[in-house]
Amino acid sequence: MKLSLFSATALLVLGCGGSSGSESKPGPVSFTPEPQPSDDGAAIYLVGRTEGDRVIVDVMAHGVSDLHGTAFRVKWDPDALALVDAQASSEWTKESVLLSKESLPGQLVVAWSEKGDGAGHDATQAIVLGTLVFDAKSRKGSAIAFRTDRSTALDHQGKTLAVAWRSGTVPAR
Amino acid sequence: MVPGSAFAADTHPLHQLVARERTGFESRWSGPIVTRSGVLDPVPPPHPPFTVDGSSALDCVHAKHDIRLDPMTGETTATFDLEVRAGNNKPLSAIGFTFDEGLSVTAVSADGRSATFSDQVYSPSRVARIDLSPALAAGQSTTIHLAYSGTLSCGMLSTGGMVCRKGSSFSYFANQSVFPFLFDPDAPYANEYDGLTRDIVLRAPMGTDVVVTGEMVSDSIGTNGDHISTWTIDKPFSRSLGMYVLAGKLGLDMVPGRAVPTTLVYPLPEAQVDTHMTQWSPPVLDFVESSVGGPLPFQRSLSLVHLPAEVGDPGTATYGMTLLSDAYARAGDLMHEETWAHENSHLFWGIVVPEHDSLESRLMTEGMATLTELDYTFARHFSDEDRDVYLARRFVPIGLDLRTVGYELPPVQLGPGASQPADFRTQLYTLWAYYKTAATLDHLRVTLGEDVFTKGLRAYIDTCSYVSCSPDDFRTALEKVSGKDLGPFFSRWVTSSSRPQVTFSFEPGNTSAEIELTKEDDLPMTLEIWVRLESGALVKRLVELGPRVTSVHVDTPGKVRSVSASPRHDLLVDSRSSIEGDLDFDGETDGFDILKCARLVGKKYETQGAVGLWVVDEKFDPRCDLDGDLDIDDDDMDKLAQSFGSLRGAR
């Protein structure tokens, strides 16, 4: 592991320098979540895994008992990552409204919500709200970050839930 | 007999006219008509744009009543002295009145001239006429002396209401029962205000409780054991508004916390509703007084009456007395209390400040009373909420009622040839007289700013107390305090009906916003603009809109998130973002717009017949009903989804 990490850093340096004249193969792509604070409070956060150059990020919710819907935006560096898919999870009912759109390069707008005024989802234990899939386009790293000023979660009465928004990073290779 | 020319119909039309005060759950206070008094008014008379039935020469000045009434049997003996004047630069040759058919006139005379009496029964009333010879020349006065007696029949009106109820521990005697209801037989439907003062002596058998319209002057036991109470109406009070005697074994509780002796009058045994009304009365009266900037003028006494539903009288406000049927308790405590605020506010809006012509507009009576009731409920029960949001929410069902049921209603101030919705009991009348007026006033209040509106209201009260005024006088008062020409406002929303569309767009900055407001006409308009910052702080700004497109620069203490109109304009201004689907006016369509509506899917606005004020479906957000079918459903969500994701920089 140590070697691998070292190699990645070295490759990055080489890649950025760009003067060697020969492209070496980039190291494996990875995802680093934003550290979880010790209080372990209510949060919507990202958990990632990789498959080759593909980064698969689950949008998780934890610590809320009545999550009726969420609206958020996610930003990334479009030179580093390409959005392949954004799928809501099977937690949502068939009647729910599930919308996502990469409206600007590197900016995904999402609305996942139940319809009607029934109770929301119990996320006192962590649940997966949906999954975002990216392909790494280059050696560049990028944050995959919630725009907290454009993100919210509501309960079934329409009250805003106090949640922390924790993002993640795909480090440079 | 009564001349056929005056009373040709089998059912005298005045029965309908007077009955309007008491028939129908919705009607509540309603004042038919009347001529204003040139003698009593300290300011030049306003000039109405039209009169429905010509102007009346009858100008009542002062009345003295001395009535002995046994409420158990209805036996009555009374004298009545009425000072009248020939007003409106016309001669006056006759006076008409109507009272219970069981009463008969025993003597009639007039100072300085002969008086000829004739009458006819239109059951359950007796309609009478006194012809004066010679007629009073314009400006001349005389006093008419009348004696009458008999046993009240207290029969049912053809409309189903009753004029009086005898033989009960809560006996009830309203207009045209024991008190003569006065009118001009030559212009029975003249709608101008005519105020008069009155002194009343009411004698009742020993042990009888008595409450009469007016302020109590004295209460004593006569030499024959009669209970004698004297009452006064010492300020001009419309001759067509309610005169009541309530008598029997009454519940009489002092209302605490009021400087003026204030009594809750109710039918025994005491019920929970009486406890409620006693509790509600001090905050209601305090609120009414604070809203008009001064105390009620009734300094000797104030009577607050719980009417039992059986008498069929929904309630009213009259001089020194407010009455409300316990039928309103069915709407729940909150709405019952709110209605109590409405009715008590009429002590100002209708009694102290009468309207010139109830057929021309109810803006300054029912409109003000409805606005006061909403303000009261906010202040009393919801003051921890944002006031603008609360008021906007209360007007949502009203707006929907107007949109669905009342879309063809006439304007709140009628012009020549226009008529109000036909019947006091109809939903359309309620919408026109109560809801549309209150919505217009609140919109005006936001347009001018609360302080200016309040100052204008107080100037209107100063000018119009005890004289009749019209919406034109209110406009004059507001223009004086604001320095603004309110012609465009009144022509858009008072003398005509409209809901103009205004489109909002803006470019946000870190400390400012460049705003563009677009409407489809050239008529000026003022809107309160809400600039919401990313921090959540709100900057409010009154903006004058010129022809078509108006550009505004607003400096702000932080980054701008959204720009919209105050939601209190919503009922009368169709404000919308220039971006389709941008329901929160941030210039983008994102998940916030979706979440605003997703929770409401399945909500329908099912009108309860124009009673939105009562059946408050505040959760129905018309902005989420994109296709306007009064049903927030998948069609609306599909429409929202089509414009989803429209961001700045992507367009």
Coordinates of C-alpha atoms in Angstrom, one line a residue, chain A residues 68-71 73 97 99-101 103-104 107 109-111 113-117 149-152 154-158, chain B residues 534 559-561 586 588-592 594-596 598-601 603 634 637 640-641 644-650:
Chain A
H68 CA -39.3 12.6 3.2
G69 CA -37.2 14.1 0.5
T70 CA -33.9 15.7 -0.4
A71 CA -32.7 18.2 -2.9
R73 CA -26.4 19.7 -5.9
V97 CA -40.3 11.8 -7.7
L99 CA -35.0 13.7 -10.8
S100 CA -31.4 14.4 -11.6
K101 CA -29.7 16.4 -14.2
S103 CA -27.3 21.0 -15.8
L104 CA -23.8 22.5 -16.0
Q107 CA -22.8 20.2 -11.5
V109 CA -28.9 18.8 -9.6
V110 CA -30.9 16.2 -7.7
A111 CA -34.4 15.9 -6.3
S113 CA -38.6 12.9 -2.8
E114 CA -41.7 10.9 -1.8
K115 CA -45.0 12.4 -2.9
G116 CA -47.9 13.2 -0.6
D117 CA -47.7 13.8 3.1
D149 CA -26.1 26.3 0.0
R150 CA -28.3 24.4 -2.5
S151 CA -28.9 21.2 -0.5
T152 CA -31.7 20.4 1.9
L154 CA -37.2 17.7 4.6
D155 CA -39.4 15.7 6.8
H156 CA -43.0 14.8 5.9
Q157 CA -44.3 18.0 7.3
G158 CA -42.0 20.1 5.2
Chain B
E534 CA -28.2 33.4 1.2
K559 CA -25.3 37.6 -1.3
V560 CA -28.7 37.4 -2.9
R561 CA -30.6 34.2 -3.2
D586 CA -34.2 32.0 -7.0
E588 CA -33.3 28.4 -11.1
T589 CA -35.4 25.3 -11.2
D590 CA -33.9 22.8 -8.8
G591 CA -34.8 20.3 -6.1
F592 CA -36.1 23.1 -3.8
I594 CA -39.7 20.1 -6.5
L595 CA -39.7 19.6 -2.7
K596 CA -42.0 22.6 -2.3
A598 CA -43.9 16.9 -3.8
R599 CA -45.3 16.8 -0.2
L600 CA -48.6 18.4 -1.4
V601 CA -49.3 15.9 -4.2
K603 CA -54.0 17.9 -2.1
D634 CA -48.8 14.1 -11.1
M637 CA -45.1 17.3 -11.0
L640 CA -42.3 20.8 -13.0
A641 CA -40.0 18.0 -14.0
F644 CA -36.1 20.9 -13.8
G645 CA -32.4 21.7 -13.8
S646 CA -32.6 25.1 -15.4
L647 CA -29.6 26.8 -13.8
R648 CA -27.9 30.2 -14.3
G649 CA -25.1 29.8 -16.7
A650 CA -26.8 26.8 -18.4

